[in-house]
């Protein structure tokens, strides 16, 4: 069954106003949708245990039905209630990192509906580290399914205005918490199998997770070239497991972070020449980089520090789209720590 997204007026209220939180909680308890800030990006929330409410999320976003939602909960106890098992690694991660930008995938409890998990036998859980999100969870007393509050395929929203641009007329209420801290989504860690697996790089880095939990495979690891020498059964088993995980990973199947303008990712230092080529071809060009450049393109110089770069990235891509450039040239960042997450998003954006 599908639910049509119906045109409705969209209200924006300040997220730090208790009356706005109470109103939002009431809407959610009645099966409605509310967009709210988290420390990563804005989410489009609904009661995670109400299949009809959850279907309305998919309709509002035009989200493919096979892509499951993250369930936001108030604390670890609420997370435990939604998982069939809460293994020791999950306990350790939750204890150290929640509230925060980590999503943990576990085997789901029977009360979590198929609509939320897209029929998967697992559920993605996180306790968000944002006062407005936590106040809303406390006030409504329900777990909240919430994907990023963008139209499916678009960059995630980092301000209430981005949500309005994508979902105006499709959501009753947006709680405004200002620009989000991280600007990139949470890290998705699958702990439903014996071997932990990073399904999506995010605001919390692979290195930070490994420091806490030990070695963790990443789904984007280069499985194409087996190491030289004798076949290693352990390596082969790992490559097979990664290939199987990729095949069943819903988040990898769809378009992501797409701007209207074409995104071109170039090595650091080559932004001006790439922009010059496109300008010569008659295109309107935006150039995103971390250094001072001399270019007739619309230059967006982002902070050198990767935290600042990440925080501004999606807003910058959306802003250049609003300025109606044809092409956005982006200079690569070093692929370590948060840089690996940034490069993941940029590659997907460039893939269109
Ligand atoms: O930071 C965030 O994670 C934001 C805020 C609002 O919490 N949410 C977010 O949700 O980015 P979304 O729906 O845009 O991305 C959720 C990702 C998708 O890649 C989805 O496939 C994956 O999590 N996911 C959700 N449930 C899953 C499951 N049961 N198994 C595997 N992957 C899952
Ligand atoms: Mg998303």
Tab-separated table of C-alpha atoms and ligand atoms in Angstrom:
chain	number	residue	atom	x	y	z
A	1	UNK	CA	0.000	0.000	0.000
A	2	UNK	CA	1.259	3.482	-0.690
A	3	UNK	CA	0.360	6.807	0.833
A	4	UNK	CA	0.314	9.909	-1.365
A	5	UNK	CA	2.168	12.988	-0.147
A	6	UNK	CA	-0.531	15.627	0.254
A	7	UNK	CA	0.029	19.350	-0.037
A	8	UNK	CA	-0.228	21.004	3.384
A	9	UNK	CA	1.065	24.241	4.875
A	10	UNK	CA	4.486	23.854	6.487
A	11	UNK	CA	5.167	25.645	9.734
A	12	UNK	CA	8.664	26.421	11.083
A	13	UNK	CA	8.923	26.817	14.863
A	14	UNK	CA	11.959	27.395	17.096
A	15	UNK	CA	13.239	24.070	18.421
A	16	UNK	CA	14.203	25.572	21.785
A	17	UNK	CA	10.596	26.563	22.549
A	18	UNK	CA	8.922	24.034	24.902
A	19	UNK	CA	5.500	24.847	23.401
A	20	UNK	CA	6.820	23.986	19.926
A	21	UNK	CA	8.228	20.678	21.241
A	22	UNK	CA	4.874	19.854	22.875
A	23	UNK	CA	3.040	20.614	19.621
A	24	UNK	CA	5.515	18.507	17.610
A	25	UNK	CA	5.144	15.595	20.038
A	26	UNK	CA	1.371	15.756	19.677
A	27	UNK	CA	1.630	15.664	15.869
A	28	UNK	CA	3.961	12.656	16.055
A	29	UNK	CA	1.718	10.760	18.466
A	30	UNK	CA	-1.162	11.333	16.041
A	31	UNK	CA	0.811	9.670	13.227
A	32	UNK	CA	2.094	12.882	11.634
A	33	UNK	CA	5.510	13.939	10.321
A	34	UNK	CA	7.852	16.437	11.968
A	35	UNK	CA	11.289	17.495	10.719
A	36	UNK	CA	13.818	18.135	13.476
A	37	UNK	CA	17.517	18.943	13.876
A	38	UNK	CA	20.091	16.400	14.995
A	39	UNK	CA	23.814	16.964	15.513
A	40	UNK	CA	24.465	15.510	12.025
A	41	UNK	CA	21.716	16.662	9.632
A	42	UNK	CA	17.960	17.352	9.881
A	43	UNK	CA	15.708	14.290	10.061
A	44	UNK	CA	12.130	13.701	8.905
A	45	UNK	CA	10.533	11.933	11.865
A	46	UNK	CA	7.513	9.718	12.441
A	47	UNK	CA	6.491	7.153	15.058
A	48	UNK	CA	8.754	4.209	14.172
A	49	UNK	CA	6.219	1.666	15.445
A	50	UNK	CA	3.307	3.008	13.356
A	51	UNK	CA	3.476	1.566	9.814
A	52	UNK	CA	1.140	4.176	8.325
A	53	UNK	CA	3.135	7.067	9.782
A	54	UNK	CA	6.335	5.503	8.464
A	55	UNK	CA	4.832	5.086	4.993
A	56	UNK	CA	4.119	8.811	4.970
A	57	UNK	CA	7.888	9.436	5.350
A	58	UNK	CA	8.593	7.421	2.198
A	59	UNK	CA	5.870	9.313	0.316
A	60	UNK	CA	7.048	12.770	1.441
A	61	UNK	CA	10.655	12.068	0.414
A	62	UNK	CA	9.862	10.013	-2.706
A	63	UNK	CA	12.136	7.467	-1.039
A	64	UNK	CA	12.529	4.012	-2.639
A	65	UNK	CA	10.581	1.545	-0.501
A	66	UNK	CA	13.547	-0.836	-0.175
A	67	UNK	CA	15.705	1.646	1.787
A	68	UNK	CA	15.195	1.191	5.571
A	69	UNK	CA	15.055	4.006	8.121
A	70	UNK	CA	17.159	4.799	11.174
A	71	UNK	CA	15.198	4.639	14.423
A	72	UNK	CA	16.073	7.376	16.919
A	73	UNK	CA	15.645	6.605	20.596
A	74	UNK	CA	16.045	8.536	23.848
A	75	UNK	CA	18.597	6.230	25.499
A	76	UNK	CA	20.272	2.824	25.463
A	77	UNK	CA	17.366	1.195	27.320
A	78	UNK	CA	14.961	2.285	24.581
A	79	UNK	CA	17.374	0.903	21.970
A	80	UNK	CA	17.590	-2.465	23.751
A	81	UNK	CA	13.801	-2.759	23.609
A	82	UNK	CA	13.900	-2.657	19.792
A	83	UNK	CA	16.689	-5.213	19.274
A	84	UNK	CA	16.480	-8.983	19.611
A	85	UNK	CA	20.083	-9.054	20.811
A	86	UNK	CA	22.329	-6.320	22.118
A	87	UNK	CA	25.808	-7.847	21.782
A	88	UNK	CA	28.798	-6.768	23.928
A	89	UNK	CA	30.300	-4.640	21.119
A	90	UNK	CA	27.009	-2.750	20.861
A	91	UNK	CA	27.015	-2.178	24.635
A	92	UNK	CA	30.537	-0.820	24.445
A	93	UNK	CA	29.820	1.442	21.464
A	94	UNK	CA	26.551	2.740	22.915
A	95	UNK	CA	28.107	3.388	26.307
A	96	UNK	CA	31.013	5.345	24.818
A	97	UNK	CA	29.399	7.100	21.853
A	98	UNK	CA	25.682	7.732	22.532
A	99	UNK	CA	24.238	10.266	22.350
A	100	UNK	CA	26.215	10.855	19.176
A	101	UNK	CA	26.624	10.347	15.421
A	102	UNK	CA	26.765	6.540	15.475
A	103	UNK	CA	23.996	4.296	14.115
A	104	UNK	CA	24.130	0.623	15.119
A	105	UNK	CA	22.431	-2.069	13.026
A	106	UNK	CA	21.175	-5.023	15.104
A	107	UNK	CA	18.723	-7.892	14.719
A	108	UNK	CA	15.304	-6.332	15.187
A	109	UNK	CA	12.715	-7.061	17.861
A	110	UNK	CA	9.305	-8.230	16.623
A	111	UNK	CA	7.606	-4.918	17.509
A	112	UNK	CA	9.573	-3.027	14.835
A	113	UNK	CA	7.372	-3.029	11.721
A	114	UNK	CA	8.463	-4.060	8.221
A	115	UNK	CA	7.653	-0.540	7.005
A	116	UNK	CA	10.519	0.851	9.111
A	117	UNK	CA	13.131	-1.786	8.239
A	118	UNK	CA	11.986	-2.188	4.606
A	119	UNK	CA	11.419	-5.840	5.426
A	120	UNK	CA	14.963	-6.426	6.683
A	121	UNK	CA	15.486	-8.574	9.762
A	122	UNK	CA	17.656	-5.829	11.259
A	123	UNK	CA	16.983	-2.378	12.675
A	124	UNK	CA	19.267	0.680	12.640
A	125	UNK	CA	19.338	2.501	15.999
A	126	UNK	CA	20.828	5.704	17.323
A	127	UNK	CA	20.545	8.155	20.217
A	128	UNK	CA	21.024	11.587	18.624
A	129	UNK	CA	23.263	14.121	20.354
A	130	UNK	CA	21.102	17.217	19.937
A	131	UNK	CA	19.022	18.890	22.652
A	132	UNK	CA	16.014	19.470	20.350
A	133	UNK	CA	15.983	15.849	19.142
A	134	UNK	CA	16.310	14.560	22.714
A	135	UNK	CA	13.573	16.907	23.983
A	136	UNK	CA	11.283	15.711	21.202
A	137	UNK	CA	11.982	12.022	21.936
A	138	UNK	CA	11.273	12.619	25.632
A	139	UNK	CA	8.080	14.564	24.944
A	140	UNK	CA	6.520	12.126	22.500
A	141	UNK	CA	7.654	8.949	24.272
A	142	UNK	CA	7.990	6.997	21.013
A	143	UNK	CA	10.973	5.840	18.980
A	144	UNK	CA	11.218	8.045	15.899
A	145	UNK	CA	12.053	6.730	12.446
A	146	UNK	CA	13.910	9.535	10.699
A	147	UNK	CA	15.830	9.579	7.452
A	148	UNK	CA	17.604	12.758	6.408
A	149	UNK	CA	14.907	15.350	5.660
A	150	UNK	CA	15.778	15.891	1.982
A	151	UNK	CA	13.939	14.884	-1.167
A	152	UNK	CA	15.359	11.448	-2.017
A	153	UNK	CA	18.672	11.734	-3.893
A	154	UNK	CA	19.427	15.323	-2.801
A	155	UNK	CA	22.153	16.450	-0.373
A	156	UNK	CA	21.087	16.094	3.257
A	157	UNK	CA	19.692	19.275	4.863
A	158	UNK	CA	21.819	21.088	7.415
A	159	UNK	CA	19.380	23.969	8.047
A	160	UNK	CA	15.604	24.304	8.467
A	161	UNK	CA	15.558	26.297	5.196
A	162	UNK	CA	17.017	23.320	3.295
A	163	UNK	CA	14.214	21.153	4.672
A	164	UNK	CA	11.634	23.723	3.610
A	165	UNK	CA	13.126	23.897	0.100
A	166	UNK	CA	12.836	20.107	-0.329
A	167	UNK	CA	9.754	19.211	1.714
A	168	UNK	CA	7.680	22.409	1.939
A	169	UNK	CA	4.017	21.391	1.548
A	170	UNK	CA	4.905	17.800	2.452
A	171	UNK	CA	5.548	18.114	6.186
A	172	UNK	CA	3.392	19.890	8.751
A	173	UNK	CA	6.145	21.179	11.012
A	174	UNK	CA	9.884	21.870	10.946
A	175	UNK	CA	11.641	22.480	14.260
A	176	UNK	CA	14.433	24.984	13.644
A	177	UNK	CA	17.663	24.361	15.562
A	178	UNK	CA	19.949	26.435	13.346
A	179	UNK	CA	22.751	24.895	11.267
A	180	UNK	CA	23.722	21.375	12.380
A	181	UNK	CA	27.116	20.725	14.011
A	182	UNK	CA	28.613	17.970	11.863
A	183	UNK	CA	26.958	18.668	8.514
A	184	UNK	CA	27.346	15.012	7.487
A	185	UNK	CA	25.256	11.981	8.457
A	186	UNK	CA	25.918	9.462	11.205
A	187	UNK	CA	28.269	6.527	10.754
A	188	UNK	CA	26.361	3.248	10.197
A	189	UNK	CA	27.919	0.216	11.890
A	190	UNK	CA	26.431	-3.246	11.381
A	191	UNK	CA	26.809	-5.394	14.512
A	192	UNK	CA	24.166	-7.952	13.493
A	193	UNK	CA	26.783	-10.442	12.269
A	194	UNK	CA	29.809	-11.961	13.996
A	195	UNK	CA	32.110	-9.474	12.226
A	196	UNK	CA	31.472	-5.746	12.649
A	197	UNK	CA	31.035	-3.975	9.331
A	198	UNK	CA	30.987	-0.269	8.531
A	199	UNK	CA	28.035	0.227	6.144
A	200	UNK	CA	28.313	3.992	5.755
A	201	UNK	CA	31.165	6.315	6.620
A	202	UNK	CA	29.958	9.255	8.653
A	203	UNK	CA	30.646	11.983	11.162
A	204	UNK	CA	32.386	9.526	13.482
A	205	UNK	CA	35.490	8.244	11.716
A	206	UNK	CA	36.493	4.657	10.999
A	207	UNK	CA	39.681	5.299	12.991
A	208	UNK	CA	37.705	6.518	16.025
A	209	UNK	CA	35.522	3.388	15.927
A	210	UNK	CA	38.464	1.022	15.559
A	211	UNK	CA	40.249	2.681	18.488
A	212	UNK	CA	37.253	1.759	20.633
A	213	UNK	CA	36.104	-1.566	19.187
A	214	UNK	CA	39.084	-3.121	17.379
A	215	UNK	CA	39.392	-3.872	13.635
A	216	UNK	CA	36.300	-3.089	11.534
A	217	UNK	CA	35.850	-3.907	7.846
A	218	UNK	CA	34.354	-1.196	5.675
A	219	UNK	CA	31.903	-1.976	2.908
A	220	UNK	CA	33.794	0.310	0.510
A	221	UNK	CA	37.113	-1.529	1.092
A	222	UNK	CA	38.878	-2.400	-2.121
A	223	UNK	CA	37.970	-6.058	-2.602
A	224	UNK	CA	38.873	-6.053	-6.299
A	225	UNK	CA	42.544	-6.963	-5.978
A	226	UNK	CA	43.427	-9.876	-3.674
A	227	UNK	CA	46.844	-9.491	-2.039
A	228	UNK	CA	49.703	-11.153	-3.969
A	229	UNK	CA	51.122	-14.524	-2.903
A	230	UNK	CA	49.543	-17.731	-1.619
A	231	UNK	CA	45.727	-17.716	-1.452
A	232	UNK	CA	44.831	-16.842	2.121
A	233	UNK	CA	41.578	-18.510	3.263
A	234	UNK	CA	41.023	-15.791	5.876
A	235	UNK	CA	41.376	-13.029	3.236
A	236	UNK	CA	39.152	-14.908	0.806
A	237	UNK	CA	36.466	-15.392	3.448
A	238	UNK	CA	36.637	-11.682	4.203
A	239	UNK	CA	36.319	-10.734	0.519
A	240	UNK	CA	33.320	-13.073	0.156
A	241	UNK	CA	31.670	-11.621	3.259
A	242	UNK	CA	32.191	-8.076	1.962
A	243	UNK	CA	30.735	-8.928	-1.448
A	244	UNK	CA	27.683	-10.500	0.224
A	245	UNK	CA	27.276	-7.489	2.512
A	246	UNK	CA	27.426	-5.122	-0.465
A	247	UNK	CA	24.755	-7.143	-2.224
A	248	UNK	CA	22.402	-6.833	0.759
A	249	UNK	CA	23.234	-3.255	1.716
A	250	UNK	CA	20.255	-1.065	0.874
A	251	UNK	CA	22.019	2.296	1.150
A	252	UNK	CA	24.374	1.565	-1.761
A	253	UNK	CA	21.716	1.023	-4.393
A	254	UNK	CA	20.377	4.528	-4.870
A	255	UNK	CA	21.340	7.973	-6.167
A	256	UNK	CA	22.739	10.193	-3.428
A	257	UNK	CA	23.713	13.797	-2.726
A	258	UNK	CA	22.824	14.859	-6.263
A	259	UNK	CA	22.820	18.536	-7.164
A	260	UNK	CA	21.167	19.854	-10.302
A	261	UNK	CA	24.606	21.040	-11.421
A	262	UNK	CA	27.119	18.375	-12.406
A	263	UNK	CA	29.777	17.789	-9.740
A	264	UNK	CA	33.373	17.306	-10.911
A	265	UNK	CA	35.868	16.052	-8.332
A	266	UNK	CA	39.492	17.035	-9.069
A	267	UNK	CA	42.796	16.659	-7.184
A	268	UNK	CA	43.775	19.464	-4.802
A	269	UNK	CA	45.527	22.189	-6.794
A	270	UNK	CA	43.677	21.498	-10.062
A	271	UNK	CA	40.490	23.429	-9.360
A	272	UNK	CA	41.401	26.582	-11.279
A	273	UNK	CA	42.351	24.735	-14.461
A	274	UNK	CA	39.245	22.517	-14.353
A	275	UNK	CA	37.081	25.586	-13.785
A	276	UNK	CA	38.827	27.437	-16.628
A	277	UNK	CA	38.097	24.582	-19.060
A	278	UNK	CA	34.406	24.576	-18.174
A	279	UNK	CA	34.182	28.374	-18.333
A	280	UNK	CA	35.809	28.317	-21.764
A	281	UNK	CA	33.110	25.853	-22.846
A	282	UNK	CA	30.512	28.460	-21.863
A	283	UNK	CA	29.408	26.890	-18.582
A	284	UNK	CA	28.583	28.716	-15.357
A	285	UNK	CA	30.981	27.249	-12.810
A	286	UNK	CA	31.284	27.009	-9.037
A	287	UNK	CA	34.629	26.107	-7.468
A	288	UNK	CA	34.832	24.609	-3.980
A	289	UNK	CA	38.263	24.409	-2.352
A	290	UNK	CA	40.188	24.928	0.869
A	291	UNK	CA	42.751	27.483	-0.331
A	292	UNK	CA	42.918	30.969	-1.798
A	293	UNK	CA	42.482	30.741	-5.571
A	294	UNK	CA	42.383	33.229	-8.368
A	295	UNK	CA	39.522	32.173	-10.620
A	296	UNK	CA	36.608	33.853	-12.404
A	297	UNK	CA	34.386	30.950	-11.273
A	298	UNK	CA	32.030	31.395	-8.296
A	299	UNK	CA	34.585	30.455	-5.648
A	300	UNK	CA	33.481	28.981	-2.314
A	301	UNK	CA	36.493	28.736	-0.062
A	302	UNK	CA	35.707	26.326	2.778
A	303	UNK	CA	37.682	25.922	6.004
A	304	UNK	CA	40.971	24.074	5.769
A	305	UNK	CA	40.071	22.002	8.846
A	306	UNK	CA	38.009	18.991	7.763
A	307	UNK	CA	35.401	19.501	10.510
A	308	UNK	CA	34.629	22.963	9.171
A	309	UNK	CA	34.714	21.742	5.570
A	310	UNK	CA	32.235	18.954	6.367
A	311	UNK	CA	29.954	21.308	8.263
A	312	UNK	CA	29.666	23.658	5.278
A	313	UNK	CA	29.773	21.171	2.398
A	314	UNK	CA	26.100	20.321	1.742
A	315	UNK	CA	24.986	23.922	2.303
A	316	UNK	CA	27.632	25.043	-0.207
A	317	UNK	CA	26.495	22.525	-2.839
A	318	UNK	CA	22.877	23.597	-2.354
A	319	UNK	CA	23.847	27.289	-2.501
A	320	UNK	CA	25.676	26.862	-5.809
A	321	UNK	CA	22.657	25.027	-7.181
A	322	UNK	CA	20.489	27.967	-6.122
A	323	UNK	CA	22.919	30.254	-7.987
A	324	UNK	CA	22.190	28.101	-11.056
A	325	UNK	CA	25.708	27.112	-11.956
A	326	UNK	CA	26.036	24.301	-14.522
A	327	UNK	CA	29.045	22.663	-12.937
A	328	UNK	CA	30.539	22.465	-9.457
A	329	UNK	CA	34.269	21.736	-9.428
A	330	UNK	CA	35.380	20.430	-6.029
A	331	UNK	CA	38.978	19.942	-4.951
A	332	UNK	CA	39.620	16.638	-3.180
A	333	UNK	CA	40.599	16.469	0.480
A	334	UNK	CA	43.079	13.994	2.042
A	335	UNK	CA	41.369	10.657	2.528
A	336	UNK	CA	42.042	10.113	6.224
A	337	UNK	CA	39.703	10.499	9.185
A	338	UNK	CA	36.760	12.709	8.332
A	339	UNK	CA	38.334	13.213	4.899
A	340	UNK	CA	37.311	9.637	3.992
A	341	UNK	CA	33.673	10.478	4.758
A	342	UNK	CA	33.852	13.731	2.807
A	343	UNK	CA	35.369	11.965	-0.218
A	344	UNK	CA	32.667	9.260	-0.051
A	345	UNK	CA	29.954	11.939	-0.270
A	346	UNK	CA	31.761	13.832	-3.033
A	347	UNK	CA	32.227	10.693	-5.150
A	348	UNK	CA	28.534	9.895	-4.847
A	349	UNK	CA	27.631	13.489	-5.681
A	350	UNK	CA	29.903	13.315	-8.734
A	351	UNK	CA	28.284	10.029	-9.798
A	352	UNK	CA	25.016	12.028	-10.065
B	1	LIG	O1	22.795	11.279	10.631
B	1	LIG	C1	21.924	10.515	10.227
B	1	LIG	O2	22.087	9.276	10.185
B	1	LIG	C2	20.594	11.126	9.772
B	1	LIG	C3	19.926	11.747	10.997
B	1	LIG	C4	18.565	12.301	10.679
B	1	LIG	O3	19.857	10.782	12.018
B	1	LIG	N1	19.769	10.135	9.151
B	1	LIG	C5	20.070	9.601	7.942
B	1	LIG	O4	19.136	8.684	7.486
B	1	LIG	O5	21.057	9.888	7.305
B	1	LIG	P1	19.092	8.155	5.976
B	1	LIG	O6	17.818	7.425	5.870
B	1	LIG	O7	19.271	9.287	5.063
B	1	LIG	O8	20.252	7.134	5.897
B	1	LIG	C6	20.158	5.936	6.627
B	1	LIG	C7	21.163	4.939	6.132
B	1	LIG	C8	20.821	4.451	4.745
B	1	LIG	O9	22.014	4.276	4.023
B	1	LIG	C9	20.129	3.117	5.027
B	1	LIG	O10	20.223	2.232	3.948
B	1	LIG	C10	20.892	2.640	6.233
B	1	LIG	O11	21.125	3.798	7.000
B	1	LIG	N2	20.087	1.683	7.026
B	1	LIG	C11	18.962	1.931	7.748
B	1	LIG	N3	18.484	0.799	8.300
B	1	LIG	C12	19.319	-0.193	7.924
B	1	LIG	C13	19.358	-1.601	8.155
B	1	LIG	N4	18.429	-2.210	8.887
B	1	LIG	N5	20.367	-2.304	7.605
B	1	LIG	C14	21.317	-1.681	6.863
B	1	LIG	N6	21.333	-0.365	6.601
B	1	LIG	C15	20.358	0.376	7.110
B	2	LIG	MG1	19.654	10.325	3.471
